[in-house]
Amino acid sequence: MSGVLVDGIGLLVTNDPSLGTGPLGLVHDAALVLDEGVVAWAGPRSQVPDGAASERVDVGGRAVMPGFVDSHGHLVFAGDRTAEFAARMSGQAYSAGGIATTVAATRGATDAELSARAGSLVAEALRQGTTTMECKSGYGLSVEDEVRSLRVAAEHVTDVTFLGAHVVPPEHAGEADAYVDLVCGPMLDACAPLARWVDVFCDRGAFDGDQTRAILAAGMAKGLEPRLHANQLGHGPGVQIAVEVGAASADHVTHTTDADVEALAGSDVVATLLPGAEFSTRAPYPDARRLLDAGVTVALAADCNPGSSFTTSLAFCIAIAVRDMGMTPDEAVWAATAGGARALRRTDVGHLGVGARADVTVLDAPSPVHLAYRPGVPLTTHVWRGGQQVLGPR
Ligand code: NIG
Ligand code: FE
């Protein structure tokens, strides 16, 4: 006999409506059996099958939920942009141009330095209950530096995204089309085998609609799946392009027209909202309520990066989404778990149905509503990733 019985769960979020009540599939007085890296059983503790596990961990009536799925991160970088943040907080506006500061630092760092930094961010997120992360390149912006960024990303996460089209790097200033040719040609040739996804920063100060279409088409021709930074800094064609190409996700979605919302609602594209970016750039938050009421699938992600959102905390994002974006606590919890999984087209994570990866987060709280109700409080007490306990007492 093997496996671990997670017992004494006051409230279990399964995100599987067949297992419990509502969209979160809630079960009171629950238990979980984790075996060989997956969920072997989930349900009321009165019904745990006999001899289901060799080890038992009692979580003392706490709330238990799937690990967070953070579907948007820029974790491979060097350097620091504290001064830029401080200047913004004294009134300066955010601009995509700040990315160049991180590009210079990243190019000057060794692979080992980049890997140590990315690894420490993944570990920081894990301690807060995030068990799946996506990671983009995009601070290399040369063939060699994008290749090594993707290699470093793959050491730490399963979902790796090629973002050679983050901004036009300084050595190509004034020749954006030549840079797009480099991205679509030699850079993609070298990078496509190292990534699952292709992303473009389609926005003011980054890439326009035609450039975005060309880069996504080239990436898709190489077998990469599209996702997109869309409508963060102003209104633009990003959301419509995401729908046109059948992207997994349009990310940011801060400035939208009714036509954008309708297009998303009529598609399978997830709107991934990144409130850490609006928080740290002092910009208006996206209107999650409007998207949800129109029938759009919404995810929440941290967008961890040194420029616009230097946080790994999905709990922080949930608190903002509930307080300022019109989401209910349940919607926000779903968006940071099952929603993130949808945005990554993953069926193995974001829920605790039988067969799901055994990614489990325990909160020192009676319900996940406390993620928003107790903002800034570290509530995570235990974490299992792939069935291995990585945090908490046994
Ligand atoms: O998602 N939008 C583009 N990329 C990042 C910002 C990166 C930076 O400022 O370094 C974002 O917010
Ligand atoms: Fe981003």
GROMACS .gro file of C-alpha atoms and ligand atoms in nm:
model
  407
    1MET     CA    1   0.000   0.000   0.000
    2SER     CA    2   0.123   0.351  -0.082
    3GLY     CA    3  -0.026   0.698  -0.098
    4VAL     CA    4  -0.116   0.971   0.147
    5LEU     CA    5  -0.455   1.045   0.298
    6VAL     CA    6  -0.508   1.420   0.341
    7ASP     CA    7  -0.767   1.409   0.617
    8GLY     CA    8  -0.960   1.654   0.833
    9ILE     CA    9  -1.037   1.894   0.547
   10GLY     CA   10  -1.301   2.144   0.664
   11LEU     CA   11  -1.381   2.260   0.311
   12LEU     CA   12  -1.241   2.113  -0.010
   13VAL     CA   13  -1.237   2.302  -0.340
   14THR     CA   14  -1.221   2.042  -0.618
   15ASN     CA   15  -1.319   2.261  -0.917
   16ASP     CA   16  -1.507   1.950  -1.029
   17PRO     CA   17  -1.883   2.012  -1.012
   18SER     CA   18  -1.946   1.635  -1.029
   19LEU     CA   19  -1.776   1.596  -0.690
   20GLY     CA   20  -1.945   1.873  -0.492
   21THR     CA   21  -2.157   2.186  -0.498
   22GLY     CA   22  -2.130   2.482  -0.738
   23PRO     CA   23  -1.861   2.557  -0.995
   24LEU     CA   24  -1.593   2.506  -0.726
   25GLY     CA   25  -1.722   2.153  -0.656
   26LEU     CA   26  -1.715   2.221  -0.280
   27VAL     CA   27  -1.713   1.932  -0.033
   28HIS     CA   28  -1.745   1.988   0.345
   29ASP     CA   29  -1.567   1.755   0.592
   30ALA     CA   30  -1.365   1.606   0.312
   31ALA     CA   31  -1.059   1.394   0.248
   32LEU     CA   32  -0.825   1.335  -0.044
   33VAL     CA   33  -0.610   1.039  -0.134
   34LEU     CA   34  -0.293   1.115  -0.330
   35ASP     CA   35  -0.114   0.822  -0.489
   36GLU     CA   36   0.161   0.795  -0.749
   37GLY     CA   37   0.153   1.167  -0.814
   38VAL     CA   38  -0.220   1.196  -0.885
   39VAL     CA   39  -0.548   1.229  -0.697
   40ALA     CA   40  -0.668   0.874  -0.638
   41TRP     CA   41  -0.984   0.966  -0.446
   42ALA     CA   42  -1.168   1.283  -0.332
   43GLY     CA   43  -1.491   1.314  -0.132
   44PRO     CA   44  -1.656   1.325   0.211
   45ARG     CA   45  -1.424   1.185   0.479
   46SER     CA   46  -1.699   0.951   0.600
   47GLN     CA   47  -1.660   0.767   0.269
   48VAL     CA   48  -1.283   0.726   0.241
   49PRO     CA   49  -1.217   0.375   0.104
   50ASP     CA   50  -1.061   0.138   0.361
   51GLY     CA   51  -0.684   0.107   0.342
   52ALA     CA   52  -0.664   0.379   0.079
   53ALA     CA   53  -0.323   0.511   0.194
   54SER     CA   54  -0.021   0.424   0.404
   55GLU     CA   55   0.032   0.775   0.540
   56ARG     CA   56  -0.217   1.021   0.691
   57VAL     CA   57  -0.184   1.399   0.726
   58ASP     CA   58  -0.458   1.569   0.929
   59VAL     CA   59  -0.501   1.932   0.823
   60GLY     CA   60  -0.715   2.018   1.125
   61GLY     CA   61  -1.030   2.149   0.960
   62ARG     CA   62  -0.854   2.386   0.721
   63ALA     CA   63  -0.960   2.470   0.364
   64VAL     CA   64  -0.788   2.277   0.085
   65MET     CA   65  -0.777   2.371  -0.281
   66PRO     CA   66  -0.592   2.286  -0.603
   67GLY     CA   67  -0.250   2.451  -0.631
   68PHE     CA   68  -0.260   2.785  -0.809
   69VAL     CA   69  -0.192   2.773  -1.184
   70ASP     CA   70  -0.001   3.090  -1.272
   71SER     CA   71  -0.030   3.110  -1.649
   72HIS     CA   72   0.177   3.428  -1.711
   73GLY     CA   73   0.530   3.495  -1.587
   74HIS     CA   74   0.858   3.654  -1.701
   75LEU     CA   75   1.099   3.481  -1.464
   76VAL     CA   76   1.423   3.476  -1.663
   77PHE     CA   77   1.590   3.810  -1.603
   78ALA     CA   78   1.868   3.984  -1.416
   79GLY     CA   79   1.889   4.324  -1.252
   80ASP     CA   80   1.646   4.536  -1.066
   81ARG     CA   81   1.404   4.819  -1.149
   82THR     CA   82   1.334   4.953  -0.802
   83ALA     CA   83   1.422   5.308  -0.913
   84GLU     CA   84   1.169   5.290  -1.199
   85PHE     CA   85   0.899   5.171  -0.956
   86ALA     CA   86   0.981   5.447  -0.708
   87ALA     CA   87   0.971   5.708  -0.985
   88ARG     CA   88   0.631   5.580  -1.096
   89MET     CA   89   0.499   5.602  -0.744
   90SER     CA   90   0.605   5.967  -0.748
   91GLY     CA   91   0.403   6.031  -1.060
   92GLN     CA   92   0.595   5.907  -1.363
   93ALA     CA   93   0.403   5.696  -1.620
   94TYR     CA   94   0.487   5.333  -1.706
   95SER     CA   95   0.626   5.275  -2.054
   96ALA     CA   96   0.721   4.955  -2.236
   97GLY     CA   97   1.065   5.116  -2.288
   98GLY     CA   98   1.178   5.016  -1.937
   99ILE     CA   99   1.209   4.659  -2.064
  100ALA     CA  100   1.541   4.760  -2.228
  101THR     CA  101   1.697   4.807  -1.881
  102THR     CA  102   1.625   4.444  -1.797
  103VAL     CA  103   1.742   4.329  -2.141
  104ALA     CA  104   2.085   4.486  -2.080
  105ALA     CA  105   2.117   4.323  -1.736
  106THR     CA  106   1.997   3.987  -1.864
  107ARG     CA  107   2.244   3.982  -2.153
  108GLY     CA  108   2.523   4.052  -1.902
  109ALA     CA  109   2.428   3.769  -1.667
  110THR     CA  110   2.554   3.410  -1.677
  111ASP     CA  111   2.320   3.116  -1.737
  112ALA     CA  112   2.380   3.011  -1.376
  113GLU     CA  113   2.277   3.353  -1.245
  114LEU     CA  114   1.962   3.355  -1.459
  115SER     CA  115   1.872   3.005  -1.349
  116ALA     CA  116   1.926   3.079  -0.979
  117ARG     CA  117   1.697   3.383  -1.001
  118ALA     CA  118   1.421   3.200  -1.190
  119GLY     CA  119   1.448   2.904  -0.952
  120SER     CA  120   1.416   3.124  -0.647
  121LEU     CA  121   1.101   3.288  -0.788
  122VAL     CA  122   0.948   2.946  -0.862
  123ALA     CA  123   1.033   2.837  -0.506
  124GLU     CA  124   0.885   3.158  -0.365
  125ALA     CA  125   0.564   3.095  -0.558
  126LEU     CA  126   0.553   2.730  -0.447
  127ARG     CA  127   0.569   2.831  -0.080
  128GLN     CA  128   0.254   3.037  -0.148
  129GLY     CA  129   0.071   2.747  -0.309
  130THR     CA  130   0.151   2.796  -0.679
  131THR     CA  131   0.224   2.454  -0.825
  132THR     CA  132   0.219   2.533  -1.201
  133MET     CA  133   0.385   2.829  -1.371
  134GLU     CA  134   0.428   2.947  -1.726
  135CYS     CA  135   0.750   3.131  -1.811
  136LYS     CA  136   0.839   3.350  -2.108
  137SER     CA  137   1.164   3.454  -2.265
  138GLY     CA  138   1.173   3.816  -2.379
  139TYR     CA  139   1.460   3.980  -2.194
  140GLY     CA  140   1.723   3.837  -2.430
  141LEU     CA  141   1.602   3.968  -2.767
  142SER     CA  142   1.898   3.829  -2.963
  143VAL     CA  143   1.908   3.475  -3.105
  144GLU     CA  144   2.165   3.363  -2.850
  145ASP     CA  145   2.002   3.532  -2.548
  146GLU     CA  146   1.652   3.415  -2.634
  147VAL     CA  147   1.780   3.056  -2.673
  148ARG     CA  148   1.947   3.061  -2.334
  149SER     CA  149   1.643   3.227  -2.173
  150LEU     CA  150   1.422   2.945  -2.299
  151ARG     CA  151   1.670   2.681  -2.180
  152VAL     CA  152   1.673   2.838  -1.834
  153ALA     CA  153   1.291   2.859  -1.831
  154ALA     CA  154   1.265   2.489  -1.917
  155GLU     CA  155   1.478   2.401  -1.612
  156HIS     CA  156   1.202   2.537  -1.387
  157VAL     CA  157   0.861   2.516  -1.556
  158THR     CA  158   0.670   2.294  -1.798
  159ASP     CA  159   0.504   2.571  -2.002
  160VAL     CA  160   0.773   2.766  -2.186
  161THR     CA  161   0.684   3.061  -2.411
  162PHE     CA  162   0.891   3.229  -2.681
  163LEU     CA  163   0.852   3.608  -2.645
  164GLY     CA  164   1.123   3.733  -2.881
  165ALA     CA  165   0.866   3.999  -2.972
  166HIS     CA  166   0.862   4.169  -2.631
  167VAL     CA  167   0.999   4.503  -2.758
  168VAL     CA  168   1.238   4.607  -3.037
  169PRO     CA  169   1.585   4.591  -2.875
  170PRO     CA  170   1.808   4.902  -2.878
  171GLU     CA  171   2.042   4.774  -3.154
  172HIS     CA  172   1.739   4.764  -3.389
  173ALA     CA  173   1.593   5.100  -3.281
  174GLY     CA  174   1.408   5.259  -3.572
  175GLU     CA  175   1.405   4.935  -3.772
  176ALA     CA  176   1.120   4.740  -3.621
  177ASP     CA  177   1.044   4.553  -3.943
  178ALA     CA  178   1.401   4.425  -3.968
  179TYR     CA  179   1.370   4.301  -3.608
  180VAL     CA  180   1.039   4.130  -3.689
  181ASP     CA  181   1.218   3.954  -3.978
  182LEU     CA  182   1.486   3.835  -3.735
  183VAL     CA  183   1.220   3.709  -3.491
  184CYS     CA  184   1.024   3.530  -3.766
  185GLY     CA  185   1.340   3.385  -3.924
  186PRO     CA  186   1.662   3.284  -3.749
  187MET     CA  187   1.536   3.352  -3.395
  188LEU     CA  188   1.228   3.135  -3.437
  189ASP     CA  189   1.434   2.862  -3.610
  190ALA     CA  190   1.654   2.844  -3.302
  191CYS     CA  191   1.381   2.896  -3.041
  192ALA     CA  192   1.081   2.697  -3.166
  193PRO     CA  193   1.222   2.358  -3.057
  194LEU     CA  194   1.263   2.494  -2.702
  195ALA     CA  195   0.912   2.630  -2.645
  196ARG     CA  196   0.547   2.528  -2.645
  197TRP     CA  197   0.396   2.875  -2.692
  198VAL     CA  198   0.456   3.190  -2.899
  199ASP     CA  199   0.361   3.528  -2.749
  200VAL     CA  200   0.380   3.889  -2.874
  201PHE     CA  201   0.352   4.214  -2.677
  202CYS     CA  202   0.094   4.380  -2.903
  203ASP     CA  203   0.066   4.728  -2.758
  204ARG     CA  204   0.174   5.091  -2.770
  205GLY     CA  205   0.555   5.108  -2.768
  206ALA     CA  206   0.584   4.739  -2.865
  207PHE     CA  207   0.441   4.565  -3.177
  208ASP     CA  208   0.149   4.670  -3.399
  209GLY     CA  209  -0.125   4.452  -3.545
  210ASP     CA  210   0.050   4.359  -3.871
  211GLN     CA  211   0.375   4.276  -3.694
  212THR     CA  212   0.186   4.071  -3.435
  213ARG     CA  213   0.000   3.872  -3.702
  214ALA     CA  214   0.326   3.800  -3.888
  215ILE     CA  215   0.507   3.678  -3.576
  216LEU     CA  216   0.220   3.460  -3.453
  217ALA     CA  217   0.176   3.308  -3.801
  218ALA     CA  218   0.547   3.229  -3.822
  219GLY     CA  219   0.542   3.073  -3.476
  220MET     CA  220   0.233   2.868  -3.552
  221ALA     CA  221   0.392   2.745  -3.876
  222LYS     CA  222   0.671   2.607  -3.655
  223GLY     CA  223   0.421   2.425  -3.433
  224LEU     CA  224   0.399   2.676  -3.147
  225GLU     CA  225   0.060   2.758  -2.996
  226PRO     CA  226  -0.034   3.127  -2.975
  227ARG     CA  227  -0.101   3.346  -2.671
  228LEU     CA  228  -0.083   3.723  -2.663
  229HIS     CA  229  -0.019   4.034  -2.452
  230ALA     CA  230  -0.321   4.237  -2.558
  231ASN     CA  231  -0.469   4.578  -2.474
  232GLN     CA  232  -0.261   4.647  -2.162
  233LEU     CA  233  -0.145   5.005  -2.213
  234GLY     CA  234  -0.418   5.125  -2.445
  235HIS     CA  235  -0.683   5.004  -2.686
  236GLY     CA  236  -0.539   4.815  -2.984
  237PRO     CA  237  -0.599   4.517  -3.210
  238GLY     CA  238  -0.455   4.256  -2.970
  239VAL     CA  239  -0.778   4.105  -2.842
  240GLN     CA  240  -0.922   4.075  -3.194
  241ILE     CA  241  -0.602   3.911  -3.319
  242ALA     CA  242  -0.611   3.662  -3.030
  243VAL     CA  243  -0.961   3.561  -3.139
  244GLU     CA  244  -0.867   3.554  -3.510
  245VAL     CA  245  -0.576   3.314  -3.456
  246GLY     CA  246  -0.750   3.103  -3.190
  247ALA     CA  247  -0.502   3.192  -2.915
  248ALA     CA  248  -0.526   3.003  -2.588
  249SER     CA  249  -0.533   3.331  -2.403
  250ALA     CA  250  -0.538   3.709  -2.441
  251ASP     CA  251  -0.350   3.855  -2.146
  252HIS     CA  252  -0.404   4.188  -1.967
  253VAL     CA  253  -0.729   4.281  -2.155
  254THR     CA  254  -0.743   4.609  -1.969
  255HIS     CA  255  -0.866   4.845  -2.243
  256THR     CA  256  -1.154   4.687  -2.435
  257THR     CA  257  -1.450   4.788  -2.650
  258ASP     CA  258  -1.787   4.610  -2.653
  259ALA     CA  259  -1.675   4.447  -2.981
  260ASP     CA  260  -1.365   4.305  -2.807
  261VAL     CA  261  -1.572   4.162  -2.522
  262GLU     CA  262  -1.822   4.012  -2.768
  263ALA     CA  263  -1.543   3.859  -2.975
  264LEU     CA  264  -1.390   3.698  -2.665
  265ALA     CA  265  -1.730   3.572  -2.549
  266GLY     CA  266  -1.788   3.406  -2.887
  267SER     CA  267  -1.451   3.231  -2.878
  268ASP     CA  268  -1.251   2.982  -2.670
  269VAL     CA  269  -0.990   3.247  -2.588
  270VAL     CA  270  -0.939   3.289  -2.213
  271ALA     CA  271  -0.903   3.648  -2.087
  272THR     CA  272  -0.610   3.636  -1.844
  273LEU     CA  273  -0.621   3.934  -1.611
  274LEU     CA  274  -0.299   4.049  -1.443
  275PRO     CA  275  -0.394   4.296  -1.171
  276GLY     CA  276  -0.042   4.303  -1.026
  277ALA     CA  277   0.056   4.503  -1.337
  278GLU     CA  278  -0.216   4.764  -1.288
  279PHE     CA  279  -0.131   4.781  -0.917
  280SER     CA  280   0.239   4.844  -0.980
  281THR     CA  281   0.191   5.081  -1.272
  282ARG     CA  282  -0.094   5.264  -1.095
  283ALA     CA  283  -0.328   5.202  -1.387
  284PRO     CA  284  -0.701   5.126  -1.391
  285TYR     CA  285  -0.786   4.759  -1.336
  286PRO     CA  286  -0.958   4.553  -1.606
  287ASP     CA  287  -1.333   4.511  -1.560
  288ALA     CA  288  -1.362   4.141  -1.482
  289ARG     CA  289  -1.735   4.170  -1.410
  290ARG     CA  290  -1.806   4.293  -1.761
  291LEU     CA  291  -1.610   4.002  -1.911
  292LEU     CA  292  -1.774   3.741  -1.685
  293ASP     CA  293  -2.124   3.877  -1.746
  294ALA     CA  294  -2.063   3.852  -2.121
  295GLY     CA  295  -1.967   3.484  -2.078
  296VAL     CA  296  -1.589   3.518  -2.120
  297THR     CA  297  -1.368   3.264  -1.939
  298VAL     CA  298  -1.142   3.459  -1.703
  299ALA     CA  299  -0.806   3.357  -1.555
  300LEU     CA  300  -0.595   3.544  -1.302
  301ALA     CA  301  -0.214   3.536  -1.316
  302ALA     CA  302   0.068   3.719  -1.139
  303ASP     CA  303   0.270   3.841  -1.444
  304CYS     CA  304   0.581   3.822  -1.228
  305ASN     CA  305   0.842   4.048  -1.392
  306PRO     CA  306   1.085   4.312  -1.263
  307GLY     CA  307   0.920   4.603  -1.445
  308SER     CA  308   0.545   4.608  -1.413
  309SER     CA  309   0.447   4.343  -1.155
  310PHE     CA  310   0.718   4.208  -0.927
  311THR     CA  311   0.500   3.965  -0.733
  312THR     CA  312   0.453   3.588  -0.731
  313SER     CA  313   0.140   3.611  -0.514
  314LEU     CA  314  -0.182   3.480  -0.664
  315ALA     CA  315  -0.347   3.550  -0.327
  316PHE     CA  316  -0.266   3.919  -0.377
  317CYS     CA  317  -0.416   3.907  -0.729
  318ILE     CA  318  -0.730   3.738  -0.594
  319ALA     CA  319  -0.768   4.007  -0.328
  320ILE     CA  320  -0.747   4.286  -0.589
  321ALA     CA  321  -0.982   4.103  -0.826
  322VAL     CA  322  -1.242   4.072  -0.553
  323ARG     CA  323  -1.197   4.420  -0.409
  324ASP     CA  324  -1.162   4.619  -0.730
  325MET     CA  325  -1.250   4.415  -1.040
  326GLY     CA  326  -1.599   4.293  -0.956
  327MET     CA  327  -1.518   3.925  -0.911
  328THR     CA  328  -1.680   3.719  -0.636
  329PRO     CA  329  -1.434   3.532  -0.412
  330ASP     CA  330  -1.542   3.203  -0.571
  331GLU     CA  331  -1.490   3.338  -0.924
  332ALA     CA  332  -1.145   3.466  -0.832
  333VAL     CA  333  -1.040   3.135  -0.674
  334TRP     CA  334  -1.160   2.947  -0.984
  335ALA     CA  335  -0.979   3.194  -1.213
  336ALA     CA  336  -0.644   3.146  -1.033
  337THR     CA  337  -0.668   2.767  -1.050
  338ALA     CA  338  -0.900   2.617  -1.314
  339GLY     CA  339  -0.890   2.940  -1.518
  340GLY     CA  340  -0.510   2.932  -1.533
  341ALA     CA  341  -0.525   2.569  -1.644
  342ARG     CA  342  -0.766   2.664  -1.926
  343ALA     CA  343  -0.533   2.945  -2.031
  344LEU     CA  344  -0.255   2.685  -2.062
  345ARG     CA  345  -0.482   2.421  -2.221
  346ARG     CA  346  -0.394   2.189  -1.933
  347THR     CA  347  -0.647   1.932  -1.810
  348ASP     CA  348  -0.412   1.772  -1.555
  349VAL     CA  349  -0.393   2.071  -1.318
  350GLY     CA  350  -0.631   2.332  -1.171
  351HIS     CA  351  -0.873   2.074  -1.026
  352LEU     CA  352  -0.871   1.783  -0.782
  353GLY     CA  353  -1.081   1.530  -0.970
  354VAL     CA  354  -0.959   1.169  -0.974
  355GLY     CA  355  -0.656   1.145  -1.203
  356ALA     CA  356  -0.558   1.512  -1.167
  357ARG     CA  357  -0.198   1.585  -1.076
  358ALA     CA  358  -0.173   1.579  -0.698
  359ASP     CA  359  -0.112   1.955  -0.661
  360VAL     CA  360  -0.274   2.056  -0.335
  361THR     CA  361  -0.264   2.374  -0.126
  362VAL     CA  362  -0.383   2.397   0.235
  363LEU     CA  363  -0.491   2.734   0.376
  364ASP     CA  364  -0.487   2.830   0.742
  365ALA     CA  365  -0.849   2.938   0.703
  366PRO     CA  366  -1.194   2.782   0.703
  367SER     CA  367  -1.257   2.876   0.339
  368PRO     CA  368  -1.073   3.020   0.038
  369VAL     CA  369  -1.276   3.340   0.074
  370HIS     CA  370  -1.005   3.428   0.328
  371LEU     CA  371  -0.761   3.478   0.038
  372ALA     CA  372  -0.942   3.808  -0.026
  373TYR     CA  373  -1.081   3.864   0.325
  374ARG     CA  374  -0.732   3.850   0.484
  375PRO     CA  375  -0.521   4.037   0.227
  376GLY     CA  376  -0.146   4.020   0.264
  377VAL     CA  377  -0.157   3.737   0.520
  378PRO     CA  378   0.048   3.426   0.434
  379LEU     CA  379  -0.220   3.158   0.470
  380THR     CA  380  -0.050   2.862   0.300
  381THR     CA  381   0.042   2.589   0.549
  382HIS     CA  382   0.095   2.275   0.335
  383VAL     CA  383   0.165   2.219  -0.035
  384TRP     CA  384   0.190   1.897  -0.234
  385ARG     CA  385   0.318   1.911  -0.592
  386GLY     CA  386   0.286   1.598  -0.802
  387GLY     CA  387   0.208   1.407  -0.482
  388GLN     CA  388   0.530   1.519  -0.305
  389GLN     CA  389   0.480   1.725   0.007
  390VAL     CA  390   0.695   2.036  -0.042
  391LEU     CA  391   0.563   2.249   0.247
  392GLY     CA  392   0.418   2.190   0.591
  393PRO     CA  393   0.423   1.951   0.884
  394ARG     CA  394   0.367   1.581   0.823
  395NIG     O1  395   0.345   4.173  -1.890
  395NIG     N1  396   0.364   4.369  -2.108
  395NIG     C1  397   0.478   4.328  -2.133
  395NIG     N2  398   0.556   4.268  -2.049
  395NIG     C2  399   0.550   4.283  -1.909
  395NIG     C3  400   0.623   4.402  -1.865
  395NIG     C4  401   0.764   4.380  -1.873
  395NIG     C5  402   0.854   4.485  -1.815
  395NIG     O2  403   0.817   4.603  -1.793
  395NIG     O3  404   0.970   4.444  -1.795
  395NIG     C6  405   0.406   4.277  -1.861
  395NIG     O4  406   0.354   4.365  -1.794
  396FE      FE  407   0.359   3.993  -1.931
   0.00000   0.00000   0.00000
